PDB file of C-alpha atoms in Angstrom:
ATOM      1  CA  UNK A   1     -27.108 -16.673  -0.371  1.00 81.00           C
ATOM      2  CA  UNK A   2     -24.938 -17.315   2.690  1.00 85.00           C
ATOM      3  CA  UNK A   3     -22.532 -19.431   0.646  1.00 86.00           C
ATOM      4  CA  UNK A   4     -22.200 -16.647  -1.922  1.00 88.00           C
ATOM      5  CA  UNK A   5     -21.415 -14.041   0.759  1.00 89.00           C
ATOM      6  CA  UNK A   6     -18.895 -16.420   2.316  1.00 91.00           C
ATOM      7  CA  UNK A   7     -17.254 -16.959  -1.074  1.00 90.00           C
ATOM      8  CA  UNK A   8     -17.021 -13.209  -1.710  1.00 90.00           C
ATOM      9  CA  UNK A   9     -15.441 -12.624   1.712  1.00 91.00           C
ATOM     10  CA  UNK A  10     -12.965 -15.463   1.162  1.00 92.00           C
ATOM     11  CA  UNK A  11     -11.926 -14.129  -2.239  1.00 92.00           C
ATOM     12  CA  UNK A  12     -11.614 -10.610  -0.817  1.00 88.00           C
ATOM     13  CA  UNK A  13      -9.347 -11.809   2.004  1.00 91.00           C
ATOM     14  CA  UNK A  14      -7.210 -13.861  -0.389  1.00 93.00           C
ATOM     15  CA  UNK A  15      -6.751 -10.910  -2.729  1.00 91.00           C
ATOM     16  CA  UNK A  16      -5.658  -8.706   0.174  1.00 86.00           C
ATOM     17  CA  UNK A  17      -3.280 -11.433   1.371  1.00 91.00           C
ATOM     18  CA  UNK A  18      -1.713 -11.690  -2.086  1.00 92.00           C
ATOM     19  CA  UNK A  19      -1.537  -7.912  -2.416  1.00 88.00           C
ATOM     20  CA  UNK A  20       0.271  -7.553   0.900  1.00 88.00           C
ATOM     21  CA  UNK A  21       2.661 -10.428   0.100  1.00 91.00           C
ATOM     22  CA  UNK A  22       3.651  -8.731  -3.164  1.00 89.00           C
ATOM     23  CA  UNK A  23       3.980  -5.380  -1.383  1.00 85.00           C
ATOM     24  CA  UNK A  24       6.152  -6.996   1.286  1.00 85.00           C
ATOM     25  CA  UNK A  25       8.519  -8.455  -1.297  1.00 85.00           C
ATOM     26  CA  UNK A  26       8.807  -5.069  -3.040  1.00 80.00           C
ATOM     27  CA  UNK A  27       9.111  -3.153   0.253  1.00 78.00           C
ATOM     28  CA  UNK A  28       5.883  -1.287  -0.530  1.00 79.00           C
ATOM     29  CA  UNK A  29       3.832  -2.272   2.520  1.00 81.00           C
ATOM     30  CA  UNK A  30       3.717   1.196   4.076  1.00 79.00           C
ATOM     31  CA  UNK A  31       2.660   2.996   0.872  1.00 80.00           C
ATOM     32  CA  UNK A  32       0.033   0.288   0.268  1.00 81.00           C
ATOM     33  CA  UNK A  33      -1.435   0.750   3.746  1.00 82.00           C
ATOM     34  CA  UNK A  34      -1.404   4.525   3.253  1.00 80.00           C
ATOM     35  CA  UNK A  35      -3.172   4.199  -0.100  1.00 78.00           C
ATOM     36  CA  UNK A  36      -5.786   1.837   1.333  1.00 80.00           C
ATOM     37  CA  UNK A  37      -6.481   4.144   4.278  1.00 78.00           C
ATOM     38  CA  UNK A  38      -6.812   7.143   1.964  1.00 75.00           C
ATOM     39  CA  UNK A  39      -9.169   5.175  -0.278  1.00 76.00           C
ATOM     40  CA  UNK A  40     -11.311   3.924   2.604  1.00 76.00           C
ATOM     41  CA  UNK A  41     -11.476   7.334   4.262  1.00 73.00           C
ATOM     42  CA  UNK A  42     -12.794   8.793   0.995  1.00 68.00           C
ATOM     43  CA  UNK A  43     -16.066   7.007   1.655  1.00 73.00           C
ATOM     44  CA  UNK A  44     -16.366   8.337   5.203  1.00 66.00           C
ATOM     45  CA  UNK A  45     -15.074  11.880   4.996  1.00 75.00           C
ATOM     46  CA  UNK A  46     -14.968  14.894   2.746  1.00 79.00           C
ATOM     47  CA  UNK A  47     -11.469  15.802   3.915  1.00 77.00           C
ATOM     48  CA  UNK A  48      -9.588  13.472   1.563  1.00 74.00           C
ATOM     49  CA  UNK A  49     -11.204  14.685  -1.673  1.00 77.00           C
ATOM     50  CA  UNK A  50     -10.840  18.303  -0.557  1.00 82.00           C
ATOM     51  CA  UNK A  51      -7.120  17.843   0.202  1.00 82.00           C
ATOM     52  CA  UNK A  52      -6.238  15.419  -2.557  1.00 84.00           C
ATOM     53  CA  UNK A  53      -2.909  17.093  -3.323  1.00 90.00           C
ATOM     54  CA  UNK A  54      -1.799  16.692   0.313  1.00 87.00           C
ATOM     55  CA  UNK A  55      -2.805  13.014   0.326  1.00 81.00           C
ATOM     56  CA  UNK A  56      -0.976  12.361  -2.944  1.00 85.00           C
ATOM     57  CA  UNK A  57       2.103  14.242  -1.701  1.00 91.00           C
ATOM     58  CA  UNK A  58       2.238  11.964   1.334  1.00 85.00           C
ATOM     59  CA  UNK A  59       1.927   8.931  -0.911  1.00 81.00           C
ATOM     60  CA  UNK A  60       4.690  10.177  -3.210  1.00 88.00           C
ATOM     61  CA  UNK A  61       6.964  10.784  -0.216  1.00 89.00           C
ATOM     62  CA  UNK A  62       6.401   7.220   1.009  1.00 84.00           C
ATOM     63  CA  UNK A  63       7.085   5.816  -2.455  1.00 84.00           C
ATOM     64  CA  UNK A  64      10.242   7.971  -2.676  1.00 89.00           C
ATOM     65  CA  UNK A  65      11.413   6.606   0.672  1.00 87.00           C
ATOM     66  CA  UNK A  66      10.779   3.095  -0.638  1.00 84.00           C
ATOM     67  CA  UNK A  67      12.848   3.764  -3.764  1.00 87.00           C
ATOM     68  CA  UNK A  68      15.674   5.101  -1.578  1.00 90.00           C
ATOM     69  CA  UNK A  69      15.441   1.887   0.462  1.00 87.00           C
ATOM     70  CA  UNK A  70      15.709  -0.165  -2.749  1.00 87.00           C
ATOM     71  CA  UNK A  71      18.821   1.782  -3.750  1.00 91.00           C
ATOM     72  CA  UNK A  72      20.341   1.325  -0.285  1.00 90.00           C
ATOM     73  CA  UNK A  73      19.720  -2.441  -0.348  1.00 86.00           C
ATOM     74  CA  UNK A  74      21.106  -2.681  -3.887  1.00 90.00           C
ATOM     75  CA  UNK A  75      24.287  -0.868  -2.870  1.00 93.00           C
ATOM     76  CA  UNK A  76      24.693  -3.191   0.131  1.00 90.00           C
ATOM     77  CA  UNK A  77      24.299  -6.248  -2.099  1.00 88.00           C
ATOM     78  CA  UNK A  78      26.832  -4.923  -4.628  1.00 92.00           C
ATOM     79  CA  UNK A  79      29.369  -4.184  -1.867  1.00 91.00           C
ATOM     80  CA  UNK A  80      28.983  -7.646  -0.346  1.00 86.00           C
ATOM     81  CA  UNK A  81      29.756  -9.391  -3.654  1.00 77.00           C
TER      82      UNK A  81
END
């Protein structure tokens, strides 16, 4: 039983590591953290489900800022070529 729990924890940590590496490459780390916190807080509070539109608006703003960052980096790369 202990080996099984250890295996589950190891797989869980590896999946989170991979998820954050992909998010880092795509410049989506902040929206990913925000989404994870909103998901985790759903289990501990009634506030998130009651204010779902506010939570999603915050997520959309962070994703919009990320897209603007992508555009900014793309313009810098085009200008440097």
